[in-house]
GROMACS .gro file of N, CA and C in nm:
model
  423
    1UNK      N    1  -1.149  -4.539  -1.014
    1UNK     CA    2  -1.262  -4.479  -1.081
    1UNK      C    3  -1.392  -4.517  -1.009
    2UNK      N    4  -1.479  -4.447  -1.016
    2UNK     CA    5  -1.598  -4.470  -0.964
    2UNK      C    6  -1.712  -4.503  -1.062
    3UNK      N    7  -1.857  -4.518  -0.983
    3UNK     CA    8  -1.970  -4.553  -1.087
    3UNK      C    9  -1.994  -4.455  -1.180
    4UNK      N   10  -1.950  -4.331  -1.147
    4UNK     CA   11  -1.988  -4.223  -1.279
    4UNK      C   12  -1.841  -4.197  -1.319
    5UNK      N   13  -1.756  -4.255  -1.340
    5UNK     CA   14  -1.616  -4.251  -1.401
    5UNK      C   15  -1.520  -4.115  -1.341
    6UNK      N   16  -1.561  -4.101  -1.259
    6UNK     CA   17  -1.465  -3.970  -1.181
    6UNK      C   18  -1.358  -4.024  -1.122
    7UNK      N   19  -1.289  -3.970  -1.117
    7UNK     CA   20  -1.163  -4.022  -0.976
    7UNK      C   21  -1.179  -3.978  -0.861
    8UNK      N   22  -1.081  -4.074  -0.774
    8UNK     CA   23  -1.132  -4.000  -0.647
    8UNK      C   24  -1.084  -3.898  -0.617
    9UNK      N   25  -0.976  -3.808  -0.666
    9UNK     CA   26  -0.955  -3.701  -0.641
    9UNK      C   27  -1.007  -3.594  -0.665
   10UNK      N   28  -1.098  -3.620  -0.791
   10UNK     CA   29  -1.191  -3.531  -0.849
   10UNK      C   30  -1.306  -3.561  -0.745
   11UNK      N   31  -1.329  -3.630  -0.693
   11UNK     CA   32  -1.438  -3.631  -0.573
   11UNK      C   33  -1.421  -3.571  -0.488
   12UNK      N   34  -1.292  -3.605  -0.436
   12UNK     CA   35  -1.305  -3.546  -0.324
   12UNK      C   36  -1.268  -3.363  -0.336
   13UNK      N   37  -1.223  -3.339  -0.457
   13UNK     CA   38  -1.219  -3.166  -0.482
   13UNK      C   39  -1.388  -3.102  -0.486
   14UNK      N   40  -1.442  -3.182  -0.486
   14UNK     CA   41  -1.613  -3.125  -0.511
   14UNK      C   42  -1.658  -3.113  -0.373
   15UNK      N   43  -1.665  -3.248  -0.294
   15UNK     CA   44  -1.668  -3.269  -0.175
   15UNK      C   45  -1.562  -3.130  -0.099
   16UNK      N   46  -1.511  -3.126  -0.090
   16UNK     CA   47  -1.431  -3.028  -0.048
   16UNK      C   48  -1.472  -2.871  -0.051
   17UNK      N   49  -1.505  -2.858  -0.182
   17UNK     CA   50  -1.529  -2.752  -0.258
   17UNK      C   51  -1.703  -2.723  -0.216
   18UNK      N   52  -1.780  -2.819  -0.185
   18UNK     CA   53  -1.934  -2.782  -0.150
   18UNK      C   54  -1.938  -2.759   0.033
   19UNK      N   55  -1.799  -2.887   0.115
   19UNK     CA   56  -1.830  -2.835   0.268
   19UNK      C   57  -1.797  -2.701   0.238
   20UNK      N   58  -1.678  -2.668   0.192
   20UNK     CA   59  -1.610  -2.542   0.276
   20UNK      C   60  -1.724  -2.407   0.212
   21UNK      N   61  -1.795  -2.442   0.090
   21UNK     CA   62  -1.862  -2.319   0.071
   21UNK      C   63  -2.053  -2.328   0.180
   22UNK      N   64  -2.071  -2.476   0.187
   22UNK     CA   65  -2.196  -2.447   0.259
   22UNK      C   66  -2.201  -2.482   0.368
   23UNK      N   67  -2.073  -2.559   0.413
   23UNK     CA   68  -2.050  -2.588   0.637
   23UNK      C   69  -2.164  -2.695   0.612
   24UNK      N   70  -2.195  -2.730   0.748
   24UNK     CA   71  -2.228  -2.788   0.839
   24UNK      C   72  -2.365  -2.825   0.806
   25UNK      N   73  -2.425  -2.751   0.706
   25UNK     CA   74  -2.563  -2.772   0.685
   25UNK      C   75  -2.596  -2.853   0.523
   26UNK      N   76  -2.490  -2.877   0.491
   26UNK     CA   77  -2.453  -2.993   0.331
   26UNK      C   78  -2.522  -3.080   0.448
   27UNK      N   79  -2.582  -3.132   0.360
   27UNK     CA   80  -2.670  -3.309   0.423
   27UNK      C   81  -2.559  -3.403   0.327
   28UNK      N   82  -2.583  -3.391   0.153
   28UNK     CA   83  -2.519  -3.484   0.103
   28UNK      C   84  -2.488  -3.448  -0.030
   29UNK      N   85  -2.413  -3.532  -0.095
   29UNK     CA   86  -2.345  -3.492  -0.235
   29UNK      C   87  -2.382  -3.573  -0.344
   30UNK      N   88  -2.411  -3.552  -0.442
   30UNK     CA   89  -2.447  -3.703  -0.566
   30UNK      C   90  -2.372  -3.630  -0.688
   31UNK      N   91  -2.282  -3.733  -0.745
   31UNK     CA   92  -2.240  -3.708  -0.882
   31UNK      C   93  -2.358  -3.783  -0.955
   32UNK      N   94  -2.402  -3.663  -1.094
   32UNK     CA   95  -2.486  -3.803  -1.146
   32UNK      C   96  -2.428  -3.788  -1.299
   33UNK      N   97  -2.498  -3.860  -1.406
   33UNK     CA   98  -2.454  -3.844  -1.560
   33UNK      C   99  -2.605  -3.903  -1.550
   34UNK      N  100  -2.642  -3.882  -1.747
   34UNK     CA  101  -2.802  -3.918  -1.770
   34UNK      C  102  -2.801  -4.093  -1.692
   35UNK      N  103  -2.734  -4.168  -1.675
   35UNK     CA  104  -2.739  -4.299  -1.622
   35UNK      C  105  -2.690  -4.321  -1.526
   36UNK      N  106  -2.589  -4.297  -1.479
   36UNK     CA  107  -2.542  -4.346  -1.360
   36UNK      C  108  -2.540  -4.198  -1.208
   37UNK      N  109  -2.519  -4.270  -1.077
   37UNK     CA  110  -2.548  -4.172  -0.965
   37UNK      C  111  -2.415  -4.217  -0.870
   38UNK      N  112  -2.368  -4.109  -0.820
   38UNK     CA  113  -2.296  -4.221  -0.723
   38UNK      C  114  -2.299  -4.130  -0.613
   39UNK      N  115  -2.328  -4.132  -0.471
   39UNK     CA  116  -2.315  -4.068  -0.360
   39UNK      C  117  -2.131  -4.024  -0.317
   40UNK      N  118  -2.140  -3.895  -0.274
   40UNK     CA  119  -1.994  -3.874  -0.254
   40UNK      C  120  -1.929  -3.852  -0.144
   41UNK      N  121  -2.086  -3.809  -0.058
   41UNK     CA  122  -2.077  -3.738   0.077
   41UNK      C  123  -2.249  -3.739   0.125
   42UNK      N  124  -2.227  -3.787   0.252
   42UNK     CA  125  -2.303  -3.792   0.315
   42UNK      C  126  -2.289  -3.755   0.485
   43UNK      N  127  -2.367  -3.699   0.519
   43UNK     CA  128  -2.333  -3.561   0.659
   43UNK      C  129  -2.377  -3.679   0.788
   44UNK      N  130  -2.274  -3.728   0.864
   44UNK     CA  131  -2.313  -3.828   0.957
   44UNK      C  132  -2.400  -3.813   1.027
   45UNK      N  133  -2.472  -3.801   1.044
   45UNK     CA  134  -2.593  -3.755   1.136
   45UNK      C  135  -2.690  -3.845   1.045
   46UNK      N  136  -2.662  -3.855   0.957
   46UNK     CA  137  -2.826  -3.890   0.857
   46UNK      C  138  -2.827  -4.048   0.805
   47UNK      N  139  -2.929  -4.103   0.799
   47UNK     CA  140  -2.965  -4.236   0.751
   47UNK      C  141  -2.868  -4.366   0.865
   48UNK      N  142  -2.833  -4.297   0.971
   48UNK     CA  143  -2.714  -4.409   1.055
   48UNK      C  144  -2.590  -4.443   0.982
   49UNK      N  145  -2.590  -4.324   0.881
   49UNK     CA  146  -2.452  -4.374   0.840
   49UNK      C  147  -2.420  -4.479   0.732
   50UNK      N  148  -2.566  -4.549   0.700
   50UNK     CA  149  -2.625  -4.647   0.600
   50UNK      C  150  -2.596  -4.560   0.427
   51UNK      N  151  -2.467  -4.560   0.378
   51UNK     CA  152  -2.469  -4.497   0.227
   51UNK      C  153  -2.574  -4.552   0.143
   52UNK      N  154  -2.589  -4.666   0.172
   52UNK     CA  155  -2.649  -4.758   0.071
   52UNK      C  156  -2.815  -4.747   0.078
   53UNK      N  157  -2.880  -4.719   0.167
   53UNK     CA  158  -3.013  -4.660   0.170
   53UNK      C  159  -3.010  -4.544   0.185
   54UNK      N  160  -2.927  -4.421   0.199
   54UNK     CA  161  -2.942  -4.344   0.155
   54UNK      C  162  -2.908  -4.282   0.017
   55UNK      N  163  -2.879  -4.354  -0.036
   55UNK     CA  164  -2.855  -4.352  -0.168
   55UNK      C  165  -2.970  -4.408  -0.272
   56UNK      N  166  -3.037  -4.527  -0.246
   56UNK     CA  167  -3.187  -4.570  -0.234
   56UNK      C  168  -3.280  -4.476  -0.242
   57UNK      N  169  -3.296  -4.382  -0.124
   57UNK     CA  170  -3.401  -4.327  -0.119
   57UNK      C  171  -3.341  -4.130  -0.187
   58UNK      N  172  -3.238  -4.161  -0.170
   58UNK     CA  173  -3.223  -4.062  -0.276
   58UNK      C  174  -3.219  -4.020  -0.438
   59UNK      N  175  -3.238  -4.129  -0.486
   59UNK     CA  176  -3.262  -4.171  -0.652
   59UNK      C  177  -3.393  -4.110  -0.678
   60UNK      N  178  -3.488  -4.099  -0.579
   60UNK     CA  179  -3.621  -3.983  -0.667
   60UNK      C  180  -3.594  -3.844  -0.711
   61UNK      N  181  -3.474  -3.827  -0.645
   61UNK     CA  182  -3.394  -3.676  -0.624
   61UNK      C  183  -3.362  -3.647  -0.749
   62UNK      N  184  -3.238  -3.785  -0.767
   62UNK     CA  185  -3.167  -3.799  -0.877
   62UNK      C  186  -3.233  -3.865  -0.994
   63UNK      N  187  -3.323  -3.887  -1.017
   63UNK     CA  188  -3.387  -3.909  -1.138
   63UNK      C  189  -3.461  -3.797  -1.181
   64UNK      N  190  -3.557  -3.707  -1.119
   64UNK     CA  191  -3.614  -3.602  -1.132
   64UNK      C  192  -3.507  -3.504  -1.148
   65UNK      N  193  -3.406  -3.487  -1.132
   65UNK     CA  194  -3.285  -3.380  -1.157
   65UNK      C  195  -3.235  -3.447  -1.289
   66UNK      N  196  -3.241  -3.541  -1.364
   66UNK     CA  197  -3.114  -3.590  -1.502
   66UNK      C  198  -3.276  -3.529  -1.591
   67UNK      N  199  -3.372  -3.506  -1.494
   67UNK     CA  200  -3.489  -3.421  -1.662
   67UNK      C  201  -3.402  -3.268  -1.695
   68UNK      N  202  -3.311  -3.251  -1.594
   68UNK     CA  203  -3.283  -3.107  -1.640
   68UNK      C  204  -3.166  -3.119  -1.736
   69UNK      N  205  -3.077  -3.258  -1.771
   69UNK     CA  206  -3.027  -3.264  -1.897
   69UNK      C  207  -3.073  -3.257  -2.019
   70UNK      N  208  -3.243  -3.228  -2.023
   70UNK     CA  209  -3.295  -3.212  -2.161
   70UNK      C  210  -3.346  -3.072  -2.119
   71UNK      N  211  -3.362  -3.002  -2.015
   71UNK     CA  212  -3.394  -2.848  -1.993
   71UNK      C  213  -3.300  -2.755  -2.001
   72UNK      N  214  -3.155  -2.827  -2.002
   72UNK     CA  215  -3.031  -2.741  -1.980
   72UNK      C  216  -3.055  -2.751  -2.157
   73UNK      N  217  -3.052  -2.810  -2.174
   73UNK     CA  218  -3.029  -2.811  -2.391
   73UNK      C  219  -3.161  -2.748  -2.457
   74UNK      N  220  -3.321  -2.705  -2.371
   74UNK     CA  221  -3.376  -2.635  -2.442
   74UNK      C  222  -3.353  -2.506  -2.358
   75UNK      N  223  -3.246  -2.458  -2.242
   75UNK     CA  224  -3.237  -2.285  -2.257
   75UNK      C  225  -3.096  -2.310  -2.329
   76UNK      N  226  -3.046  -2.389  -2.365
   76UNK     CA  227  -2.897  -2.340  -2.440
   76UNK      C  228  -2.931  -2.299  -2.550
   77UNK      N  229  -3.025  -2.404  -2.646
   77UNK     CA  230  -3.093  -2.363  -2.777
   77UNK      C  231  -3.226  -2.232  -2.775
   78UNK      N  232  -3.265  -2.190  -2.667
   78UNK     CA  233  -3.287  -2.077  -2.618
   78UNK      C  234  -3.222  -1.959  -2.690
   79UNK      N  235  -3.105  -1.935  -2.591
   79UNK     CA  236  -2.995  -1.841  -2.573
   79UNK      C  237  -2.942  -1.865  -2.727
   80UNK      N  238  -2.922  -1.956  -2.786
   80UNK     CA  239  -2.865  -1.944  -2.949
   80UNK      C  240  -2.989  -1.891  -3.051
   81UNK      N  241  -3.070  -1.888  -3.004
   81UNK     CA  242  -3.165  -1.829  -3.109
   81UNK      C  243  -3.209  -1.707  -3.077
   82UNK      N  244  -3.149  -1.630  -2.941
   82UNK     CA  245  -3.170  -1.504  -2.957
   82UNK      C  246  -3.336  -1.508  -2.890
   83UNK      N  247  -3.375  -1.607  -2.795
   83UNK     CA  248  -3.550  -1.590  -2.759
   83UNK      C  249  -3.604  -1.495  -2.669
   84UNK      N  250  -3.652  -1.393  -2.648
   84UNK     CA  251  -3.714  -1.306  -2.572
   84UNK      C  252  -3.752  -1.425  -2.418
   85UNK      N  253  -3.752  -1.332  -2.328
   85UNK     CA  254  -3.674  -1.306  -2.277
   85UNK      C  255  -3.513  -1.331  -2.270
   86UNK      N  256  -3.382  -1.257  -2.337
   86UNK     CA  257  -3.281  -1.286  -2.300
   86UNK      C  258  -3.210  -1.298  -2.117
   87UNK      N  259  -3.231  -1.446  -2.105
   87UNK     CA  260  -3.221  -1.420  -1.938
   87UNK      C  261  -3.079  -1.488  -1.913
   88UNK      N  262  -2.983  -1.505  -2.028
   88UNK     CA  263  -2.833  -1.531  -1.983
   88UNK      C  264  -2.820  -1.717  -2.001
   89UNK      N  265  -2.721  -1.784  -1.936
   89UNK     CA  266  -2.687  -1.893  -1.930
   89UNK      C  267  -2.766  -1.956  -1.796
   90UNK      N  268  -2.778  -2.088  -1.804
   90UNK     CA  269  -2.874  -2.154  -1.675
   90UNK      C  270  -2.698  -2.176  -1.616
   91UNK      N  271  -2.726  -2.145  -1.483
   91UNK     CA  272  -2.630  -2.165  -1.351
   91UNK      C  273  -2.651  -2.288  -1.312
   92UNK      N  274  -2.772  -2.279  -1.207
   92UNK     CA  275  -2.805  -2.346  -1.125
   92UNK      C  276  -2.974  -2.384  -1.099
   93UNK      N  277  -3.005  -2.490  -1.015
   93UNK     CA  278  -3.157  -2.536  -0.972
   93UNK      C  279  -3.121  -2.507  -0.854
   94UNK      N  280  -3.243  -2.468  -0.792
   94UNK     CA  281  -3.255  -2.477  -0.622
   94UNK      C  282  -3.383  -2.531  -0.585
   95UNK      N  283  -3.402  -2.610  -0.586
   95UNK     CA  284  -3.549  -2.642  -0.513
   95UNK      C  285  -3.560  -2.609  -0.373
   96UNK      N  286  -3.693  -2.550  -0.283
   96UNK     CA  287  -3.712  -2.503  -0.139
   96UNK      C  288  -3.814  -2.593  -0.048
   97UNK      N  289  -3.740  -2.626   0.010
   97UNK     CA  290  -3.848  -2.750   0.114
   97UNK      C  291  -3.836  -2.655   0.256
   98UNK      N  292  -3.950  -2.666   0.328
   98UNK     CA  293  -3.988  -2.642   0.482
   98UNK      C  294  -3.887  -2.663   0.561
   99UNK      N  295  -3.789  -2.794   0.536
   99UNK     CA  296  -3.669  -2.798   0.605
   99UNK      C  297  -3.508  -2.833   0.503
  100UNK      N  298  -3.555  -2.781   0.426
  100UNK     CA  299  -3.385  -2.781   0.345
  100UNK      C  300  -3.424  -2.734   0.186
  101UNK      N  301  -3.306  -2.779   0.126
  101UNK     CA  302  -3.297  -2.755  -0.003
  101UNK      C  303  -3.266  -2.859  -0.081
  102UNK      N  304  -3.301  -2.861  -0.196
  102UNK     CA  305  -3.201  -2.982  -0.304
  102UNK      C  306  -3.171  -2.856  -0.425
  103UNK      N  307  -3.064  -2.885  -0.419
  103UNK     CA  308  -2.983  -2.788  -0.544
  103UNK      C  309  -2.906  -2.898  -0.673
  104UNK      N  310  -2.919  -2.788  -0.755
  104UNK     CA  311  -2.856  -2.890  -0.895
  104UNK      C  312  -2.734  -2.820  -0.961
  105UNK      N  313  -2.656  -2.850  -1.018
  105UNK     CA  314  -2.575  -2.823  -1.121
  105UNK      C  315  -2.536  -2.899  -1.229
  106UNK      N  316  -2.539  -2.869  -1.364
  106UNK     CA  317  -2.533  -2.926  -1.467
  106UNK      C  318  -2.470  -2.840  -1.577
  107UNK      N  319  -2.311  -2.938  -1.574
  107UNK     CA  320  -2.251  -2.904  -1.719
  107UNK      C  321  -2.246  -3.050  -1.810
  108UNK      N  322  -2.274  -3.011  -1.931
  108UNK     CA  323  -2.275  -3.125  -2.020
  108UNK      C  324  -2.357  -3.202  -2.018
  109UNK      N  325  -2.294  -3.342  -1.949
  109UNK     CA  326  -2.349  -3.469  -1.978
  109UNK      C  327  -2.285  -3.514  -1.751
  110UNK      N  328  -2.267  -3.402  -1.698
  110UNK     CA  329  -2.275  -3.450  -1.579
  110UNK      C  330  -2.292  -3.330  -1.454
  111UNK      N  331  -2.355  -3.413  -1.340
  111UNK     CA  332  -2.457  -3.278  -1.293
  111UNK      C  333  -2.405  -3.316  -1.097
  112UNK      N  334  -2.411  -3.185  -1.032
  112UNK     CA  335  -2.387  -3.254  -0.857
  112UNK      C  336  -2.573  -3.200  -0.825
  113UNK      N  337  -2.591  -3.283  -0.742
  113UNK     CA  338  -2.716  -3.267  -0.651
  113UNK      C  339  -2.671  -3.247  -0.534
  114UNK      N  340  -2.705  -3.110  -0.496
  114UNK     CA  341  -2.649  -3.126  -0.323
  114UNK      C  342  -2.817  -3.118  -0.217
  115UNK      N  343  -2.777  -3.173  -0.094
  115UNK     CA  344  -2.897  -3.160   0.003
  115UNK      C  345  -2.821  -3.106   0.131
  116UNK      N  346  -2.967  -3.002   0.181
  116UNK     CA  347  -2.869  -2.922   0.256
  116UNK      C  348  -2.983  -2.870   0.371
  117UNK      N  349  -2.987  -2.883   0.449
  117UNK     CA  350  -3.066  -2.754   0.588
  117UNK      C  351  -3.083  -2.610   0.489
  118UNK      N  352  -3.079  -2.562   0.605
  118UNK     CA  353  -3.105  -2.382   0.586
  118UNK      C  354  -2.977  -2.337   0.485
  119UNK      N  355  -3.012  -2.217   0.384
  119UNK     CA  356  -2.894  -2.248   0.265
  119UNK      C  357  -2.963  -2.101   0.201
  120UNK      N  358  -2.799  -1.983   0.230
  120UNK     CA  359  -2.852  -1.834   0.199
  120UNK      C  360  -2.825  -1.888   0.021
  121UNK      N  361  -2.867  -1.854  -0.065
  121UNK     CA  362  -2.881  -1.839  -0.191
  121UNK      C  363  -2.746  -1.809  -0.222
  122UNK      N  364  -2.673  -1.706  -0.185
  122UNK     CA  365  -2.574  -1.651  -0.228
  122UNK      C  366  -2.433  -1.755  -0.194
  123UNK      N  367  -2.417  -1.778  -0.069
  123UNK     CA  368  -2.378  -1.910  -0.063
  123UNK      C  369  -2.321  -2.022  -0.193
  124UNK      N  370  -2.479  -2.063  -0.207
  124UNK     CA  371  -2.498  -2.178  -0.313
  124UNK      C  372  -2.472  -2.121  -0.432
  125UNK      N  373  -2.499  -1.946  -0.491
  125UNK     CA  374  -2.420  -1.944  -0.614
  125UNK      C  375  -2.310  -1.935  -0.611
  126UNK      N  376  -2.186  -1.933  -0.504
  126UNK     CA  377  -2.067  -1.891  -0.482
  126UNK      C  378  -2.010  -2.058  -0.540
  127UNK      N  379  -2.065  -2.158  -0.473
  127UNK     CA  380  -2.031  -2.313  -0.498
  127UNK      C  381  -2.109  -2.374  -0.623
  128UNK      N  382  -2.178  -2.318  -0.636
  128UNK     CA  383  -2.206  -2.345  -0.764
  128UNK      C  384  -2.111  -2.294  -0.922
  129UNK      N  385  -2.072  -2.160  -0.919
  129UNK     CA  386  -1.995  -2.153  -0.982
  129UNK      C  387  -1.849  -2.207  -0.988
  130UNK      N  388  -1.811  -2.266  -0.875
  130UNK     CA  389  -1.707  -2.348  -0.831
  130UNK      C  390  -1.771  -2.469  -0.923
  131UNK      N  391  -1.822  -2.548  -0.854
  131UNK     CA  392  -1.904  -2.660  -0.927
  131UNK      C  393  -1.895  -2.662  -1.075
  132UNK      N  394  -1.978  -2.576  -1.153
  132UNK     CA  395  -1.989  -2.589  -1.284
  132UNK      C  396  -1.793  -2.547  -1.374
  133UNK      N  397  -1.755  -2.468  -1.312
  133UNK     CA  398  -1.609  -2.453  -1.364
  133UNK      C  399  -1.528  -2.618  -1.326
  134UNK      N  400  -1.529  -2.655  -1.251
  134UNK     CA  401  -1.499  -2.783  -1.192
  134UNK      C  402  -1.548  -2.872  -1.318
  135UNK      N  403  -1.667  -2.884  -1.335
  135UNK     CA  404  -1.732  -3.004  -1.437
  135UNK      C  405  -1.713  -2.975  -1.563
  136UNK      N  406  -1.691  -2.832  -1.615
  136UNK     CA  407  -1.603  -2.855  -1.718
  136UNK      C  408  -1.517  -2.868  -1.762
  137UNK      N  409  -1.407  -2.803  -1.704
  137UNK     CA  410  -1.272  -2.859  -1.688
  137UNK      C  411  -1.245  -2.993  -1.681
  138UNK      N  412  -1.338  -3.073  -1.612
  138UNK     CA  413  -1.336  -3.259  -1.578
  138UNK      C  414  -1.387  -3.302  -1.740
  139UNK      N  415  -1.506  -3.212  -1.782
  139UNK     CA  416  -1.519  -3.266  -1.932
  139UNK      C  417  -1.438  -3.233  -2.048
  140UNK      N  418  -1.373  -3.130  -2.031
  140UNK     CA  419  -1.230  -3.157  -2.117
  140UNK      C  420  -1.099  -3.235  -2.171
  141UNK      N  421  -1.088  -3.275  -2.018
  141UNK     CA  422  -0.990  -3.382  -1.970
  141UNK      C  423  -0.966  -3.553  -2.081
   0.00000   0.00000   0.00000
């Protein structure tokens, strides 16, 4: 088991499941829950290979992403009350930087942060819906 109680096989199906949909340009992977983070993947090229400071300096990522466990519960209570604009279920976050992306997914009470280079949209909803079917199925379990 790991710091956010996953197994490693369930890791490494995510890991798996985010290279093969975004290649070469995934920087890195974070399981998080409202408390705990744990790095899953990290793209060798980056930080020397150091998990442990990059995991450090990736916690501004991952703390500013567990606010969307109280944003995912005001569009759910949204969508149950019927609120104008009806704009469906929340998928996914993408944030856009000059040289990459940070993307989110969040089912429940646990969420992946991925970091990535250049990243077509369509792509990331293809693994994202992978992702979120993945995390609930894990919260069933």
């Amino acid at each position: 088991m790991s710091e956010t109680d996953i197994t490693d096989r369930f890791a490494e199906e995510i890991v798996s499941t985010c290279r093969t949909g975004i290649g070469d340009t995934l920087r890195s992977i974070i399981h998080f829950t409202p408390s705990e983070s744990e790095l899953l993947y990290l793209r060798n090229d980056l930080y020397g290979g150091d998990k442990e400071r990059a995991m450090g300096l990736k916690m501004v990522f991952v703390n500013n992403e567990r606010l969307g466990f109280g944003t995912h519960e005001t569009y759910n209570r949204l969508r149950k009350e019927d609120a104008e604009p009806n704009i469906g279920d929340y998928e996914l976050t993408i944030r856009a930087f000059s040289d990459g992306f940070v993307s989110r997914v969040i089912v429940g009470e646990q969420g992946i942060l991925l970091t990535s280079d250049s990243l077509h949209i369509a792509d990331f909803e293809e693994v994202a819906v992978s992702l979120r079917k993945m995390l609930a199925e894990h919260a069933n379990e």
